[in-house]
Structures are given as structure tokens and as C-alpha cells.
CSV table of C-alpha atoms and ligand atoms in Angstrom, one decimal:
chain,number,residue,atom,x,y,z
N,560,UNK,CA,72.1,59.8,88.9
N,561,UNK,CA,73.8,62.9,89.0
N,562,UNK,CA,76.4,65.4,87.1
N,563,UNK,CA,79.0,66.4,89.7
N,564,UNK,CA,79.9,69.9,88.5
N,565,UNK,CA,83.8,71.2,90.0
N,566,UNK,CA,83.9,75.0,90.4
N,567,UNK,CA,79.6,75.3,90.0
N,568,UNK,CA,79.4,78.8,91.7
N,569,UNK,CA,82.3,80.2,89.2
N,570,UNK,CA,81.6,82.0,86.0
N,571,UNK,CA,81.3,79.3,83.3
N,572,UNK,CA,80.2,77.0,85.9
N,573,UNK,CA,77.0,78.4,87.2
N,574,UNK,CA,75.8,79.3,83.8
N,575,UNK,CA,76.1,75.6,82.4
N,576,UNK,CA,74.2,74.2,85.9
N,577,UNK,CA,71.4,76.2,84.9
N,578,UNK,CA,71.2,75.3,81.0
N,579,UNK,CA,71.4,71.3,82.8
N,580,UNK,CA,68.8,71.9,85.4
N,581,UNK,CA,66.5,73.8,82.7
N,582,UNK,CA,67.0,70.1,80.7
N,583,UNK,CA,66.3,67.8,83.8
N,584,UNK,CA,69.6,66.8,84.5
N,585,UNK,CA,70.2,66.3,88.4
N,586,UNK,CA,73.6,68.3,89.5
N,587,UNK,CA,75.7,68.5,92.3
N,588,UNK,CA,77.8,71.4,92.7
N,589,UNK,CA,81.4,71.5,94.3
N,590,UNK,CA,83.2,74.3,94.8
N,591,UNK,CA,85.6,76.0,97.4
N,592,UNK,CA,84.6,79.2,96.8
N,593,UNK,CA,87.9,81.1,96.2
N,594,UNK,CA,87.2,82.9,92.9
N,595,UNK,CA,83.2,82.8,93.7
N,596,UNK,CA,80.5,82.7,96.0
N,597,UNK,CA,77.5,80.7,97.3
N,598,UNK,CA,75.3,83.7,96.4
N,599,UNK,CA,75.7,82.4,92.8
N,600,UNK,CA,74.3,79.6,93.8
N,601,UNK,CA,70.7,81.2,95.2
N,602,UNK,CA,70.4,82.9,91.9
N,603,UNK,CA,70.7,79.7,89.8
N,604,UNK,CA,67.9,78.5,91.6
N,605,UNK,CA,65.7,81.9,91.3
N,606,UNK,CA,66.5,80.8,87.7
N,607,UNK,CA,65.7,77.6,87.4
N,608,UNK,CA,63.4,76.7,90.1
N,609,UNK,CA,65.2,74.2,91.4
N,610,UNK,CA,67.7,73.3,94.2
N,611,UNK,CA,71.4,73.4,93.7
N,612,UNK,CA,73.2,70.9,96.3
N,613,UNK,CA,76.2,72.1,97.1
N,614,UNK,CA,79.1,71.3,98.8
N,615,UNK,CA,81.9,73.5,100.0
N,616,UNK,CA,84.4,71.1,98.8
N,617,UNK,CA,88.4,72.3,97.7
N,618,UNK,CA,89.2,69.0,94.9
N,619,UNK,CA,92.6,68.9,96.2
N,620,UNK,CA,90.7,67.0,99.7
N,621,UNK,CA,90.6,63.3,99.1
N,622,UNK,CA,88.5,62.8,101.9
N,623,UNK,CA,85.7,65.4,100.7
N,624,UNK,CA,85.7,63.9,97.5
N,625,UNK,CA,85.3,60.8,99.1
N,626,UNK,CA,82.3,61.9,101.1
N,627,UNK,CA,80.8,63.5,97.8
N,628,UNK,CA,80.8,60.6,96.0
N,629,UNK,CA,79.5,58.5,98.3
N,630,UNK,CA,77.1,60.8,99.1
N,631,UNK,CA,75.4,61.4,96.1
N,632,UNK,CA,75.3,58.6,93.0
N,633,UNK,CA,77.1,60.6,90.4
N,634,UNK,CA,77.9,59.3,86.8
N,635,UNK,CA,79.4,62.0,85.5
N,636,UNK,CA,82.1,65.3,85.8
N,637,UNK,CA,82.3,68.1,84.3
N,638,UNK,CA,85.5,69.8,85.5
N,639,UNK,CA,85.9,73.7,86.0
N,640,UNK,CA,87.3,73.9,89.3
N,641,UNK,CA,91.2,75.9,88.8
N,642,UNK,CA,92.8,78.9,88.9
N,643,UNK,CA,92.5,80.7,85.4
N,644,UNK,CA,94.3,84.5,86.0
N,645,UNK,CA,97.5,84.2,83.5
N,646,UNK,CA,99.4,87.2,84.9
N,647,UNK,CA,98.9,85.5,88.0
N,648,UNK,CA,99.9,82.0,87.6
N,649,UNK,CA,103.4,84.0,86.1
N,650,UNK,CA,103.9,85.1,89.1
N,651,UNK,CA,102.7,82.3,91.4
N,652,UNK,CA,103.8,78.7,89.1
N,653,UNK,CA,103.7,76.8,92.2
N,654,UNK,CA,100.4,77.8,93.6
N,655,UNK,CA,98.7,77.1,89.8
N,656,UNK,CA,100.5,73.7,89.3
N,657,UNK,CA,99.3,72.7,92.9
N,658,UNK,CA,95.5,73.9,92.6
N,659,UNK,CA,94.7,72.9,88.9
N,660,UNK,CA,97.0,69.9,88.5
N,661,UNK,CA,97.0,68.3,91.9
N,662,UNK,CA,94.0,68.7,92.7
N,663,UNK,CA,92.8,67.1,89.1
N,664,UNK,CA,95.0,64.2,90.2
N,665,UNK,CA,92.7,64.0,93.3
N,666,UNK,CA,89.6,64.3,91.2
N,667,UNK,CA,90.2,61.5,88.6
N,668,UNK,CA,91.5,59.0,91.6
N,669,UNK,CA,88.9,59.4,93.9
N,670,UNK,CA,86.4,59.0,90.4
N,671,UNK,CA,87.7,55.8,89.7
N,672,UNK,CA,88.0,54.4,92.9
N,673,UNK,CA,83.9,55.1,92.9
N,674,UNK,CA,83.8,53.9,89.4
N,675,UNK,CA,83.1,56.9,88.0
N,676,UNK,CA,85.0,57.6,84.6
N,677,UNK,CA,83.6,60.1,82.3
N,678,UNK,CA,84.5,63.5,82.6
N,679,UNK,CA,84.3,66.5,80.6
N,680,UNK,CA,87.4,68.7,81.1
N,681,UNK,CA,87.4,72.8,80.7
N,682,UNK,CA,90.7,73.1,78.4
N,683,UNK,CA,91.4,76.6,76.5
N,684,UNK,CA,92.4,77.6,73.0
N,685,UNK,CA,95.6,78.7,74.8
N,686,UNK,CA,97.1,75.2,74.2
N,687,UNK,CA,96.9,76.2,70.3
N,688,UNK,CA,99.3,78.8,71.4
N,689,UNK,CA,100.5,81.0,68.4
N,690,UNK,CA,98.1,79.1,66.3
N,691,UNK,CA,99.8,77.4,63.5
N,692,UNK,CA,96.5,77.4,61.4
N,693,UNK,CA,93.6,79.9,61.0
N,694,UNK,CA,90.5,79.2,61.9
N,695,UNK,CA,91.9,76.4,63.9
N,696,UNK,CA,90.8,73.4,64.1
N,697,UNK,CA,91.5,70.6,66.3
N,698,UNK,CA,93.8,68.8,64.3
N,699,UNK,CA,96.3,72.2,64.8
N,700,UNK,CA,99.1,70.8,66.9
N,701,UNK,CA,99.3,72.4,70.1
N,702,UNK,CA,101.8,74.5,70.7
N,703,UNK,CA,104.4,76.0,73.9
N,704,UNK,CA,102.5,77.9,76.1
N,705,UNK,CA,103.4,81.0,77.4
N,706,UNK,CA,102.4,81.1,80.9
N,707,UNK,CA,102.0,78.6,83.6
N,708,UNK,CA,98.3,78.9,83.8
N,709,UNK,CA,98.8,77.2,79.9
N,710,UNK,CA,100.6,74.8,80.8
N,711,UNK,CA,98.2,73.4,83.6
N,712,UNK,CA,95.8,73.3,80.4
N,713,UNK,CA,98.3,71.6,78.4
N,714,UNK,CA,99.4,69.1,80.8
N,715,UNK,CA,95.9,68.0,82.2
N,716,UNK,CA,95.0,67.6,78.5
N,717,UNK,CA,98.0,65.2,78.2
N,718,UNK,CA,97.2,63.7,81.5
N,719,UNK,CA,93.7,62.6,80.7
N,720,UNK,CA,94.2,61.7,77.3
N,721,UNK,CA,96.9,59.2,78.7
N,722,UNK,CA,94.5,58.0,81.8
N,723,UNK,CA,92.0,57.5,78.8
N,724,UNK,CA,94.5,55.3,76.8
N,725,UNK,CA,95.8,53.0,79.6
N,726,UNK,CA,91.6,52.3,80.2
N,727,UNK,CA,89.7,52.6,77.8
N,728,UNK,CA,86.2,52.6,79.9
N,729,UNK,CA,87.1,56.0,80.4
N,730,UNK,CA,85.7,58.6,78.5
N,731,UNK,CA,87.2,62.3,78.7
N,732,UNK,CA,85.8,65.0,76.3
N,733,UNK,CA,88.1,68.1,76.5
N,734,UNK,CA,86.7,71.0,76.1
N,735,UNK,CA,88.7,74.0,74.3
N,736,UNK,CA,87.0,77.2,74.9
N,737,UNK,CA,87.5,80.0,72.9
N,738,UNK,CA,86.7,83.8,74.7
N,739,UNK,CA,83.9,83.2,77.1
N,740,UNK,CA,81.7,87.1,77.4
N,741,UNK,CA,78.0,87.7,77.9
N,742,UNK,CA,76.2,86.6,80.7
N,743,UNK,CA,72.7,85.4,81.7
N,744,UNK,CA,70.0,87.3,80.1
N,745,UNK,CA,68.4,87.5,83.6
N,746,UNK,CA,70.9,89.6,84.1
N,747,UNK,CA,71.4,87.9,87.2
N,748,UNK,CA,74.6,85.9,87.2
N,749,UNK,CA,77.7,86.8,85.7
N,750,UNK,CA,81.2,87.3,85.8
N,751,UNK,CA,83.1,88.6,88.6
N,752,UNK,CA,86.4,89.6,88.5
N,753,UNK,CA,88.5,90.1,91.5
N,754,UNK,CA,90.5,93.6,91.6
N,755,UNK,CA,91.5,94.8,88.5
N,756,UNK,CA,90.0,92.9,85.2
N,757,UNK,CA,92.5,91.3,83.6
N,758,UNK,CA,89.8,90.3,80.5
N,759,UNK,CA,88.6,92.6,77.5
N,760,UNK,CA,85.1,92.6,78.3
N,761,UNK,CA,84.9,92.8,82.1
N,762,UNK,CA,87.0,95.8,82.1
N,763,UNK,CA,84.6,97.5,79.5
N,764,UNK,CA,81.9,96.8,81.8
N,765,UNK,CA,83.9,98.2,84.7
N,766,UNK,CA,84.7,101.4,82.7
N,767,UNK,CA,81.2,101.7,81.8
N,768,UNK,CA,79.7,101.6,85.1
N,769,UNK,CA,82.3,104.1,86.2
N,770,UNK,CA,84.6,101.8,87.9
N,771,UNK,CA,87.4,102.0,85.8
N,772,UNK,CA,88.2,105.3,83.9
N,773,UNK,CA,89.6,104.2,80.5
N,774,UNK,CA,90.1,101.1,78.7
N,775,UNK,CA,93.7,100.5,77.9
N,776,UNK,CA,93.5,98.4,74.3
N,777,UNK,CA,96.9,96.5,74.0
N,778,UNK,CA,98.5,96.9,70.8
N,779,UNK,CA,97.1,98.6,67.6
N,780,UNK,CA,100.4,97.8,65.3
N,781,UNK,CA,99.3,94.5,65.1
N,782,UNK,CA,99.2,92.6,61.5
N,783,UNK,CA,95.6,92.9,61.5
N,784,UNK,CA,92.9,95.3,59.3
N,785,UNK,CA,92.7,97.5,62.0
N,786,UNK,CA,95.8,96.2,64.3
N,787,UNK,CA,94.0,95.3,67.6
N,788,UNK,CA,94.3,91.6,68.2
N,789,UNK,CA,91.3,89.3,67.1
N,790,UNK,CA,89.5,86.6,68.8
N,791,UNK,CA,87.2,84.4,68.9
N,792,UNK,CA,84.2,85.8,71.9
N,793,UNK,CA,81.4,83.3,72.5
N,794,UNK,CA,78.1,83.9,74.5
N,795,UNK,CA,78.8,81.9,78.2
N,796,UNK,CA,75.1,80.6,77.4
N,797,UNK,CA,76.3,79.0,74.0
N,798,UNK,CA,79.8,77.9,76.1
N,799,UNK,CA,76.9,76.2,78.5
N,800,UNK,CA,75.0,74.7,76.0
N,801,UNK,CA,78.2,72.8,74.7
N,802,UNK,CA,78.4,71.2,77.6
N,803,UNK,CA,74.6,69.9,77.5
N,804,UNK,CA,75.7,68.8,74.1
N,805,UNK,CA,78.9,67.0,75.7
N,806,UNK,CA,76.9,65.1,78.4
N,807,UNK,CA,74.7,63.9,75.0
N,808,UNK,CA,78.0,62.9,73.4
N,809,UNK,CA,79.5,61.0,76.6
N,810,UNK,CA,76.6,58.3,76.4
N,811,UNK,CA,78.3,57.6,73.0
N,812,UNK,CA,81.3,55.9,74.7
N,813,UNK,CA,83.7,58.6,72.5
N,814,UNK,CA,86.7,57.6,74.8
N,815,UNK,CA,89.1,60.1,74.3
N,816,UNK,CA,87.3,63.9,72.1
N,817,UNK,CA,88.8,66.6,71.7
N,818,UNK,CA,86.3,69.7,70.8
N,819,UNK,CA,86.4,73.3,70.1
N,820,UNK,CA,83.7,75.8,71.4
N,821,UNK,CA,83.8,78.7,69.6
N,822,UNK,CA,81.4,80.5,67.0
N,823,UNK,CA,84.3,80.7,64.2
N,824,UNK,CA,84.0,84.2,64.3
N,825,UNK,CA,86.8,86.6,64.8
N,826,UNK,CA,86.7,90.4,66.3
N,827,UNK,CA,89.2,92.7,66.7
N,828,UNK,CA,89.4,94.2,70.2
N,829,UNK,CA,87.8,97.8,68.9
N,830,UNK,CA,85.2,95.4,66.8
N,831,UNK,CA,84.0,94.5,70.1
N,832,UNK,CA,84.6,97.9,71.6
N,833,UNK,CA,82.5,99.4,69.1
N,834,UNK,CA,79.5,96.9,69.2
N,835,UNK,CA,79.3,97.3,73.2
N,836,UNK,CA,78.9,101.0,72.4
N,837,UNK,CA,76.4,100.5,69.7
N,838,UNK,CA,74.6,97.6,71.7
N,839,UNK,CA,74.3,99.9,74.8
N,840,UNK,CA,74.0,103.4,73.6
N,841,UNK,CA,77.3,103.9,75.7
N,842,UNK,CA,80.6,105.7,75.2
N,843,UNK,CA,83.4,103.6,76.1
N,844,UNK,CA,86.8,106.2,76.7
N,845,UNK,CA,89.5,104.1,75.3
N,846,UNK,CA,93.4,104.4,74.5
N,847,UNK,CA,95.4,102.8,72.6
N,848,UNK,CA,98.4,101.3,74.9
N,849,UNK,CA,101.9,99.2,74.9
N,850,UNK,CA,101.1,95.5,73.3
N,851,UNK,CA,100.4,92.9,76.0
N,852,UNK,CA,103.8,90.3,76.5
N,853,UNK,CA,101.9,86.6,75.4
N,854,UNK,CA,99.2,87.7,73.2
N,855,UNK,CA,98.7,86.5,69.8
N,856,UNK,CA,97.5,88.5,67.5
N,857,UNK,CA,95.0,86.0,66.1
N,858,UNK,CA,93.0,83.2,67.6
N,859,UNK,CA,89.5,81.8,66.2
N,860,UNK,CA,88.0,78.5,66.0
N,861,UNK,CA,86.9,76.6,62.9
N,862,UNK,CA,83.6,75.1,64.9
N,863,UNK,CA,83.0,72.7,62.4
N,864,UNK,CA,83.7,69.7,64.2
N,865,UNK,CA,81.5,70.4,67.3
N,866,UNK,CA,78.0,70.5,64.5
N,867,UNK,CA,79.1,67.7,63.1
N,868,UNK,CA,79.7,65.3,66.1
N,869,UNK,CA,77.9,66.9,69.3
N,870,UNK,CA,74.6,68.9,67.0
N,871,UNK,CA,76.2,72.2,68.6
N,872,UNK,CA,76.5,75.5,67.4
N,873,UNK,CA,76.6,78.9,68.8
N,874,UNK,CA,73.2,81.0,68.8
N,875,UNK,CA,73.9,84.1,70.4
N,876,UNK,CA,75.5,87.5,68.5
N,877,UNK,CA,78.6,89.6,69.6
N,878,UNK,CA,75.7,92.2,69.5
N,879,UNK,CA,73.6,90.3,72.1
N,880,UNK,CA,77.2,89.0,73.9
N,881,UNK,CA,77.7,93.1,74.9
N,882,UNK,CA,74.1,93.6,75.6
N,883,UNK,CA,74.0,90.4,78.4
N,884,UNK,CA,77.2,91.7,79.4
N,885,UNK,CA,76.0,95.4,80.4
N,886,UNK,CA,72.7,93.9,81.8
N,887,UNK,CA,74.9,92.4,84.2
N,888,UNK,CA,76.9,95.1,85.2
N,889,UNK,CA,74.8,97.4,85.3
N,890,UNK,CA,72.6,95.4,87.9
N,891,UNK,CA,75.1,94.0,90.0
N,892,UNK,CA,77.7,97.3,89.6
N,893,UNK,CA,79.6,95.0,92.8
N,894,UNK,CA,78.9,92.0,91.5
N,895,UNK,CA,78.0,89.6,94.1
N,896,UNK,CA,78.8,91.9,97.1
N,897,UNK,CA,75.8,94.0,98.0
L,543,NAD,P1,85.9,80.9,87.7
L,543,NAD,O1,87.0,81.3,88.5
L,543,NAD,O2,84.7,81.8,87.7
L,543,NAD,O3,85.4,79.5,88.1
L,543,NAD,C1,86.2,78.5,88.6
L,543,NAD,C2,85.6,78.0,90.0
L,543,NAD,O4,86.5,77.0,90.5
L,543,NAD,C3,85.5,79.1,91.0
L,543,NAD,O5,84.2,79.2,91.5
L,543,NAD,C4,86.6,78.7,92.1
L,543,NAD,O6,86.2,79.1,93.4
L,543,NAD,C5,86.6,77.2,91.9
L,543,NAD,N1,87.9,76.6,92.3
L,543,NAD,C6,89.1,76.9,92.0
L,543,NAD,N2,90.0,76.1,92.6
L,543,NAD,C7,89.3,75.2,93.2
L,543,NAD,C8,89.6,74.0,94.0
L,543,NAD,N3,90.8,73.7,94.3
L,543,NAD,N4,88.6,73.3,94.6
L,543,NAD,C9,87.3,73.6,94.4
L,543,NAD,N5,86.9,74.7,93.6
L,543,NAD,C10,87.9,75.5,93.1
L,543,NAD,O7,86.4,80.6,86.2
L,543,NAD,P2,85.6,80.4,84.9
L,543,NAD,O8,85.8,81.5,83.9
L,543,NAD,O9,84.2,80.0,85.2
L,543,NAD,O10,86.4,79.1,84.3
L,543,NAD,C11,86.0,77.8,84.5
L,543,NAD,C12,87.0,76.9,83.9
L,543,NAD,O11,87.1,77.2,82.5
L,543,NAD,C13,88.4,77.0,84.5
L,543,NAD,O12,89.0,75.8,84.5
L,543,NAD,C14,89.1,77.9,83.4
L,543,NAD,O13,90.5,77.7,83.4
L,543,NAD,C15,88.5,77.4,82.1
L,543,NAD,N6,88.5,78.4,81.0
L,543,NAD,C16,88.1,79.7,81.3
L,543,NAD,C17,88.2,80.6,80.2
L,543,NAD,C18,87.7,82.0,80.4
L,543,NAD,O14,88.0,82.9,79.7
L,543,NAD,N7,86.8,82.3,81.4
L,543,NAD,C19,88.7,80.3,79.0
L,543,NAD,C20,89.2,79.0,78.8
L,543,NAD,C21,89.1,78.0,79.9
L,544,UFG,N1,92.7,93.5,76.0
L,544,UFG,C1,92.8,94.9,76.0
L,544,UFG,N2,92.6,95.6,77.1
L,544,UFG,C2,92.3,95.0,78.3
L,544,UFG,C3,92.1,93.6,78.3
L,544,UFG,C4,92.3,92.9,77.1
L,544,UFG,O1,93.2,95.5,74.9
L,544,UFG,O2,92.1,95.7,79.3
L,544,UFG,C5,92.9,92.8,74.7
L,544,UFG,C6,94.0,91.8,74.8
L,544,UFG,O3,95.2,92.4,74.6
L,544,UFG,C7,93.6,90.8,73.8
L,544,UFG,C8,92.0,90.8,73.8
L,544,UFG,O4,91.7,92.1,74.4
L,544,UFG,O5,94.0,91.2,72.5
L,544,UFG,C9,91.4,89.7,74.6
L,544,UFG,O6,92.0,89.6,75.8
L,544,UFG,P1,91.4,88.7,77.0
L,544,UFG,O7,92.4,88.9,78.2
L,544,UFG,O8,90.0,89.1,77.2
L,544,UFG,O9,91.5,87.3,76.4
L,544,UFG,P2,92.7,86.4,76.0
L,544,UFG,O10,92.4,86.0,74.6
L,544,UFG,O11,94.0,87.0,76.2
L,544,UFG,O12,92.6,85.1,76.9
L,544,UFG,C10,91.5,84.4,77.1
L,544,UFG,C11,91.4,83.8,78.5
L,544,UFG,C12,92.5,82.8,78.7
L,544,UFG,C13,92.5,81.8,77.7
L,544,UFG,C14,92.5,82.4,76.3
L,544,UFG,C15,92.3,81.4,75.2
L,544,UFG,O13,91.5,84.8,79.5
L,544,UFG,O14,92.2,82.1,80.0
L,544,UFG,O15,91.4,83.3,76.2
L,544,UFG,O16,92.4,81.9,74.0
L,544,UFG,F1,93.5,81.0,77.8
């Protein structure tokens, strides 16, 4: 049996195939390779020692699916394949709707048509919007989004958990991630922006590997201690490592969980600024710059729930988050591109 992982050569996805292959699990990697490529896939298995099938499938094409699933006994989803640029999905609804929505709807059909129905789902703290509670637990009630991108979250979330309801042999964990930085200590897989980063951390890479000239930080009159917004940043490896601890919790029958992944922590954005430089030895040129429309000025998880009902909690430092993140740069300056 099998863990069908959607969107496998992306960021979050290719670091979670290898914590499952290091653990035995068998995967099977989907992906249509808009936002990634296959060479991600070559350096999971340099990692891991073991083969990655793949197919070069989009989820919005029933009759892949279909061929995937009979192809291969899988038990099991876990669900990154989307769009995730929120600038982007502003600017193109349609197109974000279409990908992350529709082509969900084709995923869960064609699962249960094979009898397949448990599925881990990547959601985002974003659905917490301005967060009525801090830290913020999952009992916060979600709140408007502010961008399409959002509201794909938002909606899938409600989607599933009403799938879920109407049968209960379903069993859909959703998965709200907190600020995903860091990369394999290998230093060789990572994140890969197209263009111009629109996150915090890739763009300090990109100015430290002289891509970028200066990091703009958005907002510094911010109700904060020192008025740069605060999050909550969590090592990809520990975001991969939930997911191991989510395929643990789906052979509980949970039927419908609901789980933060974060570390509980919250840095500022010239917290995280300062510990790259310290981390690396590195000056970072930096300037403080208009606010940025939709962000809130502070977001961090209360974990608590994920120790007490999946045995998960983050291991890795915002210290050792810049460090991974550098390592990667600094060895791939083009990322995947040679
Ligand atoms: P990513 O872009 O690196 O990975 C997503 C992968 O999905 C890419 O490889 C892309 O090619 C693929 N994909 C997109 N549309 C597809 C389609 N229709 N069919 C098949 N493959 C498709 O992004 P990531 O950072 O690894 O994020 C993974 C998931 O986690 C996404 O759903 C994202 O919204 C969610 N998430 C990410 C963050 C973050 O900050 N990175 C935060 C919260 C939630
Ligand atoms: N920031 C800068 N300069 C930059 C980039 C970011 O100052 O060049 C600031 C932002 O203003 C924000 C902080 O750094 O205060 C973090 O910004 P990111 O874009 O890295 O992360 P966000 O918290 O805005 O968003 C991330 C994901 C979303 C997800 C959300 C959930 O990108 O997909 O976390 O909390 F929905």
C-alpha cells in the first residue's frame, strides 16, 4: 500500500516524501510540475536511497487520476497540490478557484470511486485571519479571508469537513500550517520561488546571495515590541514530520481533525532578520518600507493540541531554520536551474 502524495516535487511536498521514505512508508508522487520540477525528485532519492514514482499528473484530470489509482494500491492522500502565491490569486480569482478547488473536487471523487477516503489536507493559519485569540488555537473561529488564495483554504476546509459528515468512513485531518522556512539539512532541496519572492525568508536568502539588493521589511509602526509583524516560522523538516505523525493519527479512524503545526513561538520580522545574520555571519541590508495591504500584525499557534493527540512537536530552532535556509541558497544560488 501506498501514500499518494499531490504536489510531491513542491516545497513542503518533497521534504515530507523524504521524512516518509526515511520511515518505510511506500509513496507515490503526483505532480504537474508548474511551481516545481522533477529534479526535486532525483535529489529525494540521493537522500533517501530510494525510488520516488512519479507521475506527471495535473489533479484537475479525472482520467489520470483514474490511471493513478488503478495503477498503484494507495490507501492514503496527503494533499499539497495548489496554487499558494496571495498577491497572485488577487489578481487571478478565477485561475486559483479553478486549480485548488476544482481540481480538489476531482481528487476526492476519483478517491472514493477507488475507495480511498482518508486524506490529509495542507490548510493554512490564514483561515484564522485577524486572529481573534493569541496563541491560537484551533478552537479560534475562522475568520474572512483577505485574498482569494484564503478562501480556497477556507472553502476546501468546509468542503471536506462536510464530505466527512455526510460519510463518516472518511477521515480528513486538516492540516493548518503556520510559516514554513528552513530547508533540508543536505542542503539539497529547498524552496524555489518563481521571480520575485513574495516570502520573508526566501527573499533574505535572495539578498544574501546577491540576488536581490535590499530587503524591504513591511511595516515597523506596528503594535508590536519592536513594530515588525510576528509570526509563527517552523522548520519544513518539523512541518514534514507532522505529516508522519498525521499518517500515525489517520489509522485512529479520527474522522474529521483539525490540527495546528506550528512551534508556538512568535518572531518579529527583524527577530528573524537578525538571527539569519547571526546564524550565517552575514549582513543582511534592510529598509524599513510601506505596511503590506492583508497582513496581520500577529499570528502564532498555541501547538498544544498536536502533542497531545498526534506525539508531535517541533524540534528544530529559528537559529537552525536560517542556517538550513542559507545552506540551501547558497548551494543552489538558481535553485533547481543549473
Ligand atoms: P509548492 O508550490 O512548492 O508546491 C505545490 C506543488 O503543487 C507544486 O509542485 C506544483 O507544481 C503542484 N501543483 C499545483 N497545482 C497542481 C495541479 N493542479 N496538479 C498537480 N500538481 C499541482 O508549495 P508548498 O509551499 O510546498 O505548499 C504546499 C501546500 O501547502 C500548498 O497547498 C500550499 O497552499 C500549502 N501551504 C503552504 C504554506 C507556505 O508558506 N509554503 C503555508 C500554508 C499552506
Ligand atoms: N515581509 C517583509 N518583507 C518581505 C516579505 C515579507 O517584511 O519581503 C514580512 C511580511 O510583511 C510579514 C512577514 O514578513 O510581516 C511574513 O511574511 P510572509 O510573506 O513570509 O508570510 P505570511 O505570514 O504573510 O504568509 C504565510 C504564507 C501564506 C499563509 C500564511 C499563513 O505565505 O501562504 O503564512 O499564516 F497563508
Amino acid at each position: 500500500m501506498a501514500i499518494l502524495v499531490t504536489g510531491g516535487a513542491g516545497y513542503i511536498g518533497s521534504h515530507t516524501v523524504v521524512e516518509l521514505q526515511n520511515r518505510g512508508y511506500d509513496v507515490v508522487v503526483i505532480d504537474n510540475l508548474q511551481n516545481s520540477s522533477e529534479k526535486v525528485l532525483g535529489r529525494v532519492e540521493a537522500i533517501t536511497g530510494k525510488k520516488v514514482p512519479f507521475c506527471l499528473t495535473d489533479i484537475r484530470d479525472r482520467i489520470g487520476l483514474e490511471e493513478v489509482f488503478s495503477k498503484y494500491e494507495i490507501d492514503s492522500v496527503i494533499h499539497f497540490a495548489g496554487l499558494k502565491a496571495v498577491g497572485e490569486s488577487v489578481a487571478k480569482p478565477w485561475e486559483y478557484y479553478e486549480n485548488n478547488i476544482g481540481g480538489t473536487l476531482v481528487l476526492l471523487d476519483v478517491m472514493r470511486r477507488h475507495g480511498v477516503k482518508d486524506i490529509i489536507f495542507s490548510s493554512s493559519a490564514t483561515v484564522y485571519g485577524d486572529p481573534l485569540e493569541i496563541p491560537i488555537t484551533e478552537n479560534c473561529p475562522k475568520q474572512p479571508c483577505t485574498n482569494p488564495y484564503g478562501w480556497t483554504k477556507s472553502m476546501l476546509e468546509q468542503i471536506m469537513t462536510d464530505i466527512q459528515a455526510a460519510d463518516p468512513e472518511w477521515n480528513v485531518v486538516l492540516l493548518r500550517y503556520f510559516n514554513p522556512i528552513g530547508a533540508h539539512e543536505s542542503g539539497t532541496i529547498g524552496e524555489n520561488p518563481n521571480g520575485i519572492p513574495n516570502n520573508l525568508m526566501p527573499y533574505i536568502t535572495q539578498v544574501a546571495v546577491g540576488k536581490r539588493e535590499i530587503l524591504n521589511i513591511f511595516g515597523n509602526d506596528y503594535d508590536t515590541p519592536d513594530g515588525t509583524c510576528i509570526r509563527d516560522y517552523i522548520h519544513v523538516v518539523d512541518l514534514a514530520l507532522g505529516h508522519v505523525a498525521a499518517i500515525k493519527k489517520l489509522q485512529e479512524n479520527p474522522g474529521l481533525f483539525v490540527c495546528n503545526l506550528g512551534t508556538g513561538i512568535g518572531y518579529s520580522v527583524l527577530d528573524v532578520v537578525n538571527a539569519f545574520m547571526e546564524a550565517n555571519n552575514l549582513t543582511i541590508p534592510y529598509r524599513f518600507a510601506p505596511r503590506r495591504p492583508g497582513d496581520v500584525p500577529v499570528n502564532y499557534s498555541d501547538p498544544s493540541k498536536a502533542l497531545r493527540e498526534m506525539g508531535w512537536k517541533t524540534q528544530f530552532d529559528l537559529r537552525k531554520m536560517c542556517a538550513d535556509s542559507w545552506n540551501w541558497q547558497k548551494n543552489n544560488p538558481n535553485g533547481y536551474e543549473d
